[in-house]
Coordinates of C-alpha atoms in Angstrom, one line a residue:
M1 CA 0.0 0.0 0.0
I2 CA 2.9 2.3 -0.9
A3 CA 0.7 4.7 -2.9
I4 CA -1.8 5.3 -0.1
R5 CA 1.0 5.6 2.5
E6 CA 2.8 8.2 0.4
A7 CA -0.5 10.1 -0.2
W8 CA -1.1 10.1 3.5
K9 CA 2.4 11.3 4.3
S10 CA 2.0 14.1 1.7
G11 CA -1.3 15.2 3.2
L12 CA -3.2 14.3 0.0
L13 CA -5.8 12.4 1.9
G14 CA -6.8 15.4 3.9
R15 CA -10.3 16.9 3.6
K16 CA -9.2 19.8 1.4
H17 CA -8.3 17.3 -1.3
W18 CA -11.5 15.4 -1.1
P19 CA -13.6 17.5 -3.5
R20 CA -11.2 17.3 -6.5
N21 CA -10.7 13.5 -6.0
L22 CA -14.4 12.9 -5.6
V23 CA -15.2 14.8 -8.8
S24 CA -12.4 13.1 -10.7
G25 CA -13.4 9.7 -9.5
V26 CA -17.1 10.1 -10.5
I27 CA -16.0 11.4 -14.0
V28 CA -13.6 8.5 -14.5
G29 CA -16.2 6.0 -13.3
I30 CA -18.7 7.4 -15.9
V31 CA -16.1 7.2 -18.6
A32 CA -15.2 3.7 -17.6
L33 CA -18.8 2.4 -18.0
P34 CA -19.1 2.3 -21.8
L35 CA -15.4 1.4 -22.2
S36 CA -15.7 -1.5 -19.8
M37 CA -18.7 -2.9 -21.6
A38 CA -17.1 -2.4 -25.0
F39 CA -13.9 -4.2 -24.0
A40 CA -15.8 -7.1 -22.4
I41 CA -17.9 -7.7 -25.5
A42 CA -14.8 -7.5 -27.8
S43 CA -13.1 -10.0 -25.5
G44 CA -15.9 -12.5 -25.9
V45 CA -17.5 -12.2 -22.5
K46 CA -20.7 -10.5 -21.2
P47 CA -20.8 -6.7 -20.9
E48 CA -21.4 -6.7 -17.1
Q49 CA -18.1 -8.7 -16.7
G50 CA -16.2 -5.7 -17.9
I51 CA -17.9 -3.5 -15.3
Y52 CA -17.1 -6.0 -12.6
T53 CA -13.5 -6.1 -13.7
A54 CA -13.3 -2.3 -13.6
I55 CA -14.7 -2.3 -10.1
V56 CA -12.4 -5.0 -8.6
G57 CA -9.3 -3.8 -10.6
G58 CA -9.9 -0.1 -9.9
L59 CA -10.4 -0.8 -6.1
L60 CA -7.5 -3.1 -5.6
V61 CA -4.9 -1.4 -7.7
S62 CA -5.7 1.9 -6.0
L63 CA -5.3 0.2 -2.6
F64 CA -2.2 -1.9 -3.4
G65 CA -0.5 -0.4 -6.5
G66 CA 2.6 1.7 -6.7
S67 CA 1.1 4.8 -8.4
R68 CA -1.3 7.0 -6.5
L69 CA -2.9 8.1 -9.8
Q70 CA -3.4 4.8 -11.6
I71 CA -6.9 3.8 -12.7
A72 CA -7.2 0.1 -13.6
G73 CA -9.7 -2.0 -15.4
P74 CA -10.2 -3.8 -18.7
T75 CA -8.2 -2.3 -21.6
G76 CA -8.1 -2.4 -25.3
A77 CA -4.6 -3.9 -25.3
F78 CA -6.0 -7.1 -23.8
I79 CA -8.8 -7.7 -26.4
V80 CA -6.7 -9.7 -28.9
I81 CA -5.3 -12.1 -26.3
L82 CA -8.5 -12.4 -24.2
A83 CA -10.8 -13.0 -27.3
G84 CA -8.5 -15.8 -28.4
V85 CA -8.4 -17.4 -24.9
T86 CA -12.2 -17.1 -24.6
A87 CA -12.8 -18.6 -28.0
R88 CA -10.5 -21.6 -27.3
Y89 CA -11.0 -22.3 -23.6
G90 CA -14.3 -20.6 -22.7
I91 CA -15.0 -18.0 -20.0
D92 CA -13.9 -20.4 -17.3
G93 CA -10.6 -20.8 -19.1
L94 CA -10.2 -17.1 -19.4
Q95 CA -10.8 -16.6 -15.6
I96 CA -8.3 -19.4 -14.7
A97 CA -5.7 -17.8 -17.0
T98 CA -6.4 -14.4 -15.4
F99 CA -5.9 -15.9 -11.9
M100 CA -2.6 -17.5 -13.0
A101 CA -1.5 -14.2 -14.6
G102 CA -2.2 -12.5 -11.3
A103 CA 0.0 -15.0 -9.5
I104 CA 2.8 -14.3 -12.1
L105 CA 2.5 -10.6 -11.7
L106 CA 2.6 -10.9 -7.9
L107 CA 5.7 -13.0 -8.2
L108 CA 7.4 -10.5 -10.5
G109 CA 6.6 -7.7 -8.1
I110 CA 7.8 -9.6 -5.0
T111 CA 11.1 -10.6 -6.7
R112 CA 11.6 -6.9 -7.8
L113 CA 11.6 -7.6 -11.5
G114 CA 9.4 -4.6 -12.3
A115 CA 12.3 -2.6 -13.7
I116 CA 13.1 -5.3 -16.3
I117 CA 9.8 -4.5 -18.2
K118 CA 11.1 -1.0 -18.8
F119 CA 13.9 -2.4 -21.1
I120 CA 11.5 -3.5 -23.8
P121 CA 12.5 -1.3 -26.7
D122 CA 10.1 1.4 -28.1
P123 CA 9.9 -0.2 -31.6
V124 CA 8.6 -3.4 -30.1
I125 CA 6.0 -1.5 -28.0
V126 CA 4.8 0.7 -30.8
G127 CA 4.8 -2.2 -33.2
F128 CA 2.5 -4.4 -31.1
T129 CA 0.2 -1.7 -29.9
A130 CA -0.3 -0.5 -33.5
G131 CA -1.0 -4.1 -34.5
I132 CA -3.5 -4.5 -31.7
G133 CA -5.2 -1.3 -32.9
V134 CA -5.6 -2.6 -36.4
I135 CA -7.0 -5.9 -35.1
I136 CA -9.5 -4.2 -32.8
W137 CA -10.6 -1.8 -35.6
V138 CA -11.2 -4.6 -38.1
G139 CA -12.8 -6.8 -35.4
Q140 CA -15.5 -4.2 -34.8
W141 CA -16.7 -3.9 -38.4
K142 CA -19.4 -6.5 -37.9
D143 CA -21.1 -4.6 -35.1
F144 CA -20.4 -1.1 -36.6
F145 CA -22.0 -1.9 -39.9
G146 CA -24.5 -4.5 -38.7
L147 CA -22.9 -7.2 -40.9
P148 CA -23.9 -10.9 -40.8
K149 CA -21.6 -13.2 -38.9
V150 CA -18.5 -14.2 -40.9
A151 CA -16.4 -17.3 -40.6
D152 CA -13.5 -17.3 -38.2
G153 CA -9.9 -17.7 -39.3
H154 CA -6.6 -15.9 -39.6
F155 CA -6.7 -12.1 -39.8
H156 CA -6.4 -11.9 -43.5
E157 CA -9.2 -14.4 -43.9
R158 CA -11.5 -12.5 -41.6
L159 CA -10.7 -9.3 -43.3
W160 CA -11.5 -10.8 -46.7
H161 CA -14.8 -12.2 -45.5
L162 CA -15.8 -8.8 -43.9
L163 CA -15.0 -7.0 -47.1
E164 CA -17.2 -9.5 -49.0
A165 CA -20.0 -8.8 -46.5
L166 CA -19.8 -5.0 -46.6
P167 CA -22.4 -4.7 -49.4
N168 CA -24.9 -6.3 -47.0
L169 CA -24.4 -3.7 -44.2
H170 CA -27.5 -2.7 -42.2
P171 CA -28.2 1.0 -43.1
T172 CA -29.8 2.0 -39.8
T173 CA -27.1 0.3 -37.7
T174 CA -24.4 2.1 -39.8
L175 CA -26.1 5.5 -39.5
L176 CA -26.4 5.1 -35.7
A177 CA -22.8 4.0 -35.6
L178 CA -21.6 7.0 -37.6
L179 CA -23.6 9.3 -35.3
S180 CA -22.0 7.7 -32.3
L181 CA -18.5 8.0 -33.8
L182 CA -19.1 11.7 -34.5
L183 CA -20.3 12.3 -30.9
V184 CA -17.2 10.5 -29.5
L185 CA -14.9 12.6 -31.6
L186 CA -16.6 16.0 -31.6
T187 CA -18.0 16.3 -28.1
P188 CA -14.8 17.7 -26.5
R189 CA -14.6 20.3 -29.3
L190 CA -18.2 21.6 -28.8
P191 CA -18.7 24.8 -26.8
G192 CA -19.3 24.1 -23.1
M193 CA -18.9 20.3 -23.7
K194 CA -15.1 20.0 -23.1
R195 CA -15.5 18.1 -19.8
V196 CA -18.3 15.8 -21.0
P197 CA -16.9 12.4 -21.9
G198 CA -17.6 11.7 -25.6
P199 CA -18.1 8.0 -25.2
L200 CA -20.7 8.6 -22.5
L201 CA -22.7 11.2 -24.6
A202 CA -22.6 8.9 -27.6
M203 CA -23.9 6.0 -25.5
V204 CA -26.7 8.0 -23.9
V205 CA -27.8 9.6 -27.2
A206 CA -27.8 6.4 -29.2
T207 CA -29.5 4.5 -26.4
V208 CA -32.3 7.1 -26.2
I209 CA -32.8 7.0 -29.9
Q210 CA -33.0 3.2 -30.0
A211 CA -35.3 3.1 -26.9
V212 CA -37.7 5.6 -28.6
F213 CA -37.8 4.3 -32.1
Q214 CA -36.9 0.6 -31.5
F215 CA -35.3 0.2 -35.0
P216 CA -35.6 -3.4 -36.2
G217 CA -32.4 -5.1 -36.9
V218 CA -30.2 -2.9 -34.6
A219 CA -28.4 -5.2 -32.2
T220 CA -28.4 -4.1 -28.6
I221 CA -27.1 -5.4 -25.3
G222 CA -30.6 -6.6 -24.6
S223 CA -31.0 -8.5 -27.8
A224 CA -27.5 -10.0 -27.7
F225 CA -27.0 -10.6 -24.0
G226 CA -30.4 -10.3 -22.4
G227 CA -29.4 -7.0 -20.6
I228 CA -27.2 -6.4 -17.6
P229 CA -28.0 -7.9 -14.2
Q230 CA -28.8 -5.4 -11.5
G231 CA -26.4 -5.5 -8.5
L232 CA -23.1 -7.2 -7.9
P233 CA -22.0 -10.8 -8.5
T234 CA -21.5 -13.3 -5.8
L235 CA -18.2 -15.0 -5.1
S236 CA -17.6 -17.9 -7.4
L237 CA -14.7 -20.2 -8.0
P238 CA -14.0 -21.6 -11.5
E239 CA -13.0 -25.3 -11.5
V240 CA -9.3 -25.5 -11.4
T241 CA -7.6 -28.8 -12.3
L242 CA -3.9 -29.6 -13.0
P243 CA -4.5 -30.4 -16.7
R244 CA -6.4 -27.0 -17.0
I245 CA -3.5 -25.2 -15.4
I246 CA -0.9 -26.8 -17.7
E247 CA -2.8 -26.0 -20.9
L248 CA -3.4 -22.4 -19.8
I249 CA 0.3 -21.6 -18.8
G250 CA 1.0 -20.0 -22.2
P251 CA -2.1 -17.7 -22.2
A252 CA -1.4 -16.8 -18.5
F253 CA 2.1 -15.7 -19.3
A254 CA 0.9 -13.7 -22.3
I255 CA -1.7 -11.9 -20.1
A256 CA 0.8 -11.3 -17.3
M257 CA 3.5 -9.9 -19.6
L258 CA 1.1 -7.6 -21.5
G259 CA -0.5 -6.5 -18.2
A260 CA 2.9 -5.6 -16.8
I261 CA 3.9 -3.6 -19.8
E262 CA 0.5 -1.8 -20.0
S263 CA 0.3 -1.0 -16.3
L264 CA 3.9 0.3 -16.1
L265 CA 3.5 2.4 -19.3
S266 CA 0.4 3.9 -17.8
A267 CA 2.3 4.6 -14.6
V268 CA 5.1 6.3 -16.6
V269 CA 2.5 8.4 -18.5
A270 CA 1.0 9.4 -15.1
D271 CA 4.4 10.4 -13.7
G272 CA 5.0 12.6 -16.8
M273 CA 1.7 14.3 -16.5
A274 CA 1.6 14.9 -12.8
G275 CA 5.3 15.0 -11.8
T276 CA 5.0 12.0 -9.5
R277 CA 7.1 8.9 -9.2
H278 CA 5.7 5.4 -9.1
D279 CA 7.1 2.2 -7.6
S280 CA 7.2 -0.4 -10.5
N281 CA 7.5 -3.4 -8.2
Q282 CA 4.6 -2.4 -6.0
E283 CA 2.6 -1.6 -9.1
L284 CA 3.0 -5.2 -10.3
I285 CA 2.1 -6.4 -6.8
G286 CA -1.1 -4.4 -7.0
Q287 CA -1.9 -5.6 -10.5
G288 CA -1.2 -9.2 -9.4
I289 CA -3.6 -8.9 -6.5
A290 CA -6.3 -7.4 -8.7
N291 CA -6.0 -10.2 -11.2
L292 CA -6.1 -12.8 -8.5
I293 CA -9.3 -11.5 -7.1
S294 CA -11.1 -10.3 -10.3
P295 CA -12.0 -13.8 -11.6
L296 CA -13.6 -14.6 -8.2
F297 CA -16.2 -12.0 -8.9
A298 CA -17.0 -12.9 -12.6
G299 CA -14.3 -10.5 -13.8
F300 CA -11.3 -11.1 -16.1
A301 CA -7.9 -9.5 -16.8
A302 CA -7.3 -5.9 -15.6
T303 CA -4.4 -3.6 -15.9
G304 CA -3.6 0.1 -15.7
A305 CA -5.7 2.1 -18.2
I306 CA -3.7 4.9 -19.8
A307 CA -6.8 6.9 -21.1
R308 CA -8.7 6.6 -17.8
T309 CA -5.6 7.4 -15.7
A310 CA -5.0 10.5 -17.9
T311 CA -8.6 11.5 -17.5
N312 CA -8.2 11.2 -13.7
I313 CA -5.2 13.5 -13.7
R314 CA -6.8 16.1 -16.1
N315 CA -9.8 16.3 -13.8
G316 CA -7.8 17.0 -10.6
G317 CA -7.3 13.5 -9.1
N318 CA -4.1 13.4 -7.0
S319 CA -4.5 10.5 -4.7
P320 CA -5.8 6.9 -4.6
L321 CA -9.1 8.2 -3.3
A322 CA -10.1 9.0 -7.0
G323 CA -9.6 5.4 -8.0
L324 CA -11.7 4.2 -5.0
V325 CA -14.5 6.7 -6.0
H326 CA -14.3 5.5 -9.6
A327 CA -15.0 1.9 -8.4
L328 CA -17.8 3.1 -6.1
T329 CA -19.4 5.0 -9.0
L330 CA -19.5 1.9 -11.1
V331 CA -21.0 0.0 -8.2
L332 CA -23.8 2.6 -8.0
L333 CA -24.4 2.7 -11.8
V334 CA -24.7 -1.1 -12.1
S335 CA -26.9 -1.3 -9.0
F336 CA -29.4 1.4 -10.0
L337 CA -29.2 1.9 -13.8
A338 CA -28.6 -1.6 -15.1
P339 CA -32.1 -2.1 -16.6
L340 CA -31.5 0.9 -18.8
A341 CA -28.6 -0.8 -20.5
S342 CA -30.8 -3.1 -22.6
D343 CA -31.2 -0.6 -25.3
I344 CA -27.5 0.3 -25.7
P345 CA -26.7 -0.4 -29.4
L346 CA -23.7 -2.6 -30.0
C347 CA -22.8 -0.3 -32.9
T348 CA -22.2 2.5 -30.4
L349 CA -19.8 0.4 -28.4
A350 CA -18.1 -0.5 -31.7
A351 CA -17.7 3.2 -32.6
I352 CA -16.1 3.8 -29.2
L353 CA -13.7 1.0 -29.9
F354 CA -12.9 2.5 -33.3
V355 CA -11.5 5.6 -31.4
V356 CA -9.8 3.4 -28.9
A357 CA -8.1 1.4 -31.7
Y358 CA -7.0 4.7 -33.4
N359 CA -5.5 6.0 -30.2
M360 CA -3.7 2.7 -29.5
S361 CA -2.2 2.7 -33.0
E362 CA -0.3 5.9 -32.2
L363 CA -0.3 6.6 -35.9
K364 CA 1.8 9.8 -35.7
H365 CA 4.4 8.1 -33.5
F366 CA 4.5 5.1 -35.9
K367 CA 4.9 7.4 -38.9
R368 CA 7.6 9.5 -37.2
M369 CA 9.5 6.3 -36.2
L370 CA 9.4 5.1 -39.8
Q371 CA 10.8 8.4 -41.0
R372 CA 13.5 9.0 -38.4
A373 CA 14.6 5.8 -36.7
P374 CA 17.7 3.8 -37.8
R375 CA 17.0 1.1 -40.4
A376 CA 17.4 -1.8 -37.9
D377 CA 14.8 -0.2 -35.5
I378 CA 12.4 0.3 -38.5
A379 CA 12.8 -3.4 -39.3
I380 CA 12.0 -4.4 -35.7
L381 CA 9.0 -2.1 -35.7
L382 CA 7.6 -3.5 -38.9
V383 CA 8.3 -7.2 -38.0
T384 CA 6.6 -6.8 -34.7
F385 CA 3.6 -5.0 -36.3
M386 CA 3.2 -7.6 -39.0
L387 CA 3.5 -10.6 -36.7
T388 CA 1.0 -9.0 -34.3
V389 CA -1.6 -8.5 -37.1
F390 CA -1.0 -11.7 -39.1
S391 CA 0.3 -14.2 -36.6
D392 CA 0.1 -13.9 -32.8
L393 CA 0.7 -11.1 -30.2
T394 CA 2.9 -13.3 -28.0
I395 CA 5.0 -14.4 -30.9
A396 CA 5.3 -10.8 -32.1
V397 CA 6.6 -9.5 -28.8
N398 CA 9.0 -12.4 -28.3
I399 CA 10.4 -12.1 -31.8
G400 CA 10.6 -8.3 -31.5
V401 CA 12.4 -8.4 -28.2
I402 CA 14.8 -11.1 -29.5
L403 CA 15.6 -9.0 -32.6
A404 CA 16.1 -5.9 -30.5
M405 CA 18.5 -7.8 -28.2
L406 CA 20.4 -9.2 -31.2
Q407 CA 20.7 -5.7 -32.7
F408 CA 21.8 -4.3 -29.3
M409 CA 24.5 -7.0 -29.0
R410 CA 25.7 -6.4 -32.6
R411 CA 26.1 -2.7 -31.7
M412 CA 27.9 -3.6 -28.5
A413 CA 30.2 -6.0 -30.2
S414 CA 31.0 -3.5 -32.9
S415 CA 31.9 -1.0 -30.1
V416 CA 34.5 -3.4 -28.6
E417 CA 38.0 -2.6 -29.9
V418 CA 41.1 -4.7 -29.7
Q419 CA 44.0 -2.6 -30.8
R420 CA 47.8 -3.0 -30.9
M421 CA 49.4 -0.2 -28.9
V422 CA 52.6 1.2 -30.3
G423 CA 55.3 3.4 -28.8
K424 CA 53.4 6.6 -29.6
D425 CA 50.3 5.3 -27.6
L426 CA 52.5 4.4 -24.7
E427 CA 54.9 7.4 -24.7
V428 CA 54.1 8.6 -21.2
E429 CA 54.0 5.2 -19.6
L430 CA 57.3 4.2 -21.3
R431 CA 58.9 7.4 -20.0
L432 CA 57.8 6.6 -16.5
N433 CA 59.3 3.2 -16.9
G434 CA 62.6 4.7 -18.0
Q435 CA 62.3 3.6 -21.6
V436 CA 62.1 5.4 -24.9
E437 CA 60.3 2.6 -26.9
L438 CA 58.9 -0.8 -26.4
P439 CA 61.4 -3.7 -26.5
A440 CA 61.6 -5.4 -29.9
N441 CA 60.3 -8.6 -28.6
V442 CA 57.2 -7.2 -26.8
L443 CA 53.8 -6.5 -28.2
V444 CA 51.0 -4.7 -26.3
Y445 CA 47.3 -5.0 -27.0
G446 CA 44.5 -3.1 -25.3
I447 CA 40.9 -4.1 -25.1
E448 CA 38.2 -1.4 -24.9
G449 CA 34.7 -2.5 -24.0
P450 CA 33.0 -5.6 -22.5
L451 CA 34.5 -8.9 -23.6
F452 CA 31.3 -10.9 -24.0
F453 CA 30.1 -13.5 -26.4
G454 CA 29.2 -11.0 -29.1
A455 CA 32.7 -9.6 -29.1
A456 CA 34.7 -12.8 -28.6
E457 CA 35.2 -13.5 -32.3
T458 CA 36.7 -10.1 -32.9
F459 CA 39.0 -10.5 -30.0
E460 CA 40.1 -14.0 -31.0
R461 CA 40.7 -13.0 -34.6
V462 CA 42.8 -9.9 -33.8
L463 CA 45.0 -11.6 -31.2
A464 CA 45.5 -14.9 -33.1
Q465 CA 46.7 -13.1 -36.2
T466 CA 49.6 -11.0 -34.8
H467 CA 51.8 -10.4 -37.9
T468 CA 55.0 -11.2 -36.0
D469 CA 55.6 -13.6 -33.2
P470 CA 57.0 -11.6 -30.2
G471 CA 58.6 -13.1 -27.2
T472 CA 56.0 -11.5 -24.9
L473 CA 52.4 -10.3 -25.5
I474 CA 50.9 -8.0 -22.9
I475 CA 47.1 -7.7 -22.9
R476 CA 45.8 -4.6 -21.0
L477 CA 42.3 -5.1 -19.4
N478 CA 41.9 -1.7 -17.8
H479 CA 39.0 -0.7 -20.1
V480 CA 37.2 -4.0 -19.9
P481 CA 34.1 -3.5 -17.5
F482 CA 33.1 -7.1 -17.5
M483 CA 33.6 -10.5 -19.2
D484 CA 31.2 -13.4 -19.6
I485 CA 31.9 -17.1 -19.9
T486 CA 32.3 -17.0 -23.6
G487 CA 34.8 -14.1 -23.4
L488 CA 36.7 -16.0 -20.7
Q489 CA 36.8 -19.2 -22.7
T490 CA 38.0 -17.3 -25.8
L491 CA 40.7 -15.6 -23.8
L492 CA 41.9 -19.0 -22.5
E493 CA 41.9 -20.5 -26.0
V494 CA 43.9 -17.5 -27.3
I495 CA 46.4 -17.8 -24.5
E496 CA 46.9 -21.5 -25.3
Q497 CA 47.3 -20.8 -29.1
L498 CA 49.9 -18.1 -28.4
R499 CA 51.8 -20.3 -26.0
N500 CA 51.9 -23.1 -28.6
R501 CA 53.7 -20.5 -30.7
N502 CA 56.2 -19.9 -27.8
I503 CA 54.7 -16.5 -27.0
V504 CA 54.6 -15.5 -23.3
V505 CA 51.2 -14.0 -22.5
K506 CA 50.8 -11.4 -19.7
L507 CA 47.6 -9.9 -18.5
C508 CA 47.4 -6.7 -16.5
E509 CA 45.1 -4.0 -15.0
A510 CA 41.9 -6.0 -14.6
N511 CA 39.3 -4.5 -12.3
E512 CA 38.3 -6.5 -9.2
K513 CA 35.2 -8.2 -10.8
V514 CA 37.1 -9.2 -13.9
L515 CA 40.1 -10.4 -11.9
G516 CA 37.8 -12.6 -9.8
K517 CA 36.3 -14.1 -13.0
L518 CA 39.8 -14.7 -14.4
R519 CA 40.8 -16.5 -11.2
K520 CA 37.5 -18.5 -11.0
A521 CA 37.8 -19.6 -14.7
G522 CA 41.4 -20.9 -14.2
I523 CA 42.9 -18.3 -16.5
L524 CA 45.5 -17.1 -14.0
Q525 CA 46.5 -20.6 -13.3
A526 CA 46.9 -21.3 -17.0
L527 CA 49.0 -18.2 -17.4
G528 CA 51.4 -19.4 -14.7
P529 CA 52.9 -17.6 -11.7
G530 CA 54.2 -14.1 -12.4
H531 CA 52.2 -13.5 -15.6
Y532 CA 49.4 -11.4 -14.2
H533 CA 50.2 -7.9 -13.0
A534 CA 48.1 -5.3 -11.3
D535 CA 49.6 -2.5 -13.4
F536 CA 51.1 -2.0 -16.8
H537 CA 54.4 -0.7 -15.3
S538 CA 55.2 -4.0 -13.6
A539 CA 54.0 -6.1 -16.6
L540 CA 56.3 -4.1 -18.9
S541 CA 59.2 -4.4 -16.5
A542 CA 58.8 -8.2 -16.3
A543 CA 58.5 -8.4 -20.1
S544 CA 61.7 -6.4 -20.7
P545 CA 64.9 -8.5 -21.3
S546 CA 66.3 -7.4 -18.0
G547 CA 63.1 -8.4 -16.2
Q548 CA 62.8 -11.9 -17.7

């Protein structure tokens, strides 16, 4: 409960801060209502389950999370994964996978691995979020245009079937959807309507129109789901078996990883907007607790919601109280206004998701990255995007991260230099040693950069191909910050090759960590006594004819 404790210490839970947090919480709760239902339907579950997820997630993340401004609930980023899990394993499978994801997130937070998520490169994040945006957008065509149900399949197959079905669109549904889309987009720009949530106004207007005219053929929450139950769900436990756990390990990890990324991104955005600082490990603990509890109350995966968190900050929220009020607002709405939800058109929720998909795609950022990023980063961006759309989100993120790691290692390896040092490079040190130039039988090589597996081949090639065979070869390690096992093994192999050519190898100037690894790997023993020196002066003295 770090966020609440810090808010208490800062005096933000005092009565003078109540009004702004109460107002912000109510506004965010109202904004969350249509979004929660839309995300739930798109994820293959009932609309009320999205509301329950927002209530439980919003309450627990505000209580136990690491950001005092975070608003949690169902989000658009989850739709692609959750819809796939629901279609394959059913709602019970989705809830078990969510529960398992909560345990994984909790473990990540407890073991303080929250900071690792921050190292996922921007091209990977932009690539998969843009891909998710495209999938959500295309996935809502059916409800937006009132199209007949099309066959399932890969993305390109569904897209083709939807394009074939477009001539059969339902005119009234499409007009109602277009009106909803315009209201979502234009409401903040209308005079005096800046603070009115566009999704809420669109939902209210479209629902009233449908309730009054009862257009035939327009799908609503009532016609598709039988309405929304009034009140809150009771505690229920999905049946958990070992075979079920094993088959859901993959989806659970996917939900956990995406939830961690989304929640920490949202926390970073909140910090940037409000000048706060979140605790990433505690945030993962809060998200883990929320996802452990949410399935027990008919909910599913929840994470930090960037749009709702930003709305909270813009409306004056500055403590976890706003998140608690947001959850309470949803409780009141579902308890007293649930019967009115039957006439909410599904095309209106699809229009809301159109805007969510566009915002997720970060089109301007995507375009700017294509124009300005290095070619390798552009390739990673496009590969991640294409795999997300045409293959699988989990595969896309894994491949994107692997490609980014390989590119990083290539850059690191190319930055490692193994250079022969001549008299001019050693002028000052030779003078201190009472010498004018290096002895004829001595060569000196310096290594600059980490000697890891990516740079091992360069190191081996340079040292194994000395143009002349000296009596002694001194290798300076003063600019080597670390060495891995591959670098150590390569160094040992090079020493053995040089000794087979009757060349004496001396190492010098390693830092304490590198020296410890040299000793543990048996390299100092292989060198023999008197062939490692703490400084270059003693190594050069020992290598000179008078010192041998």
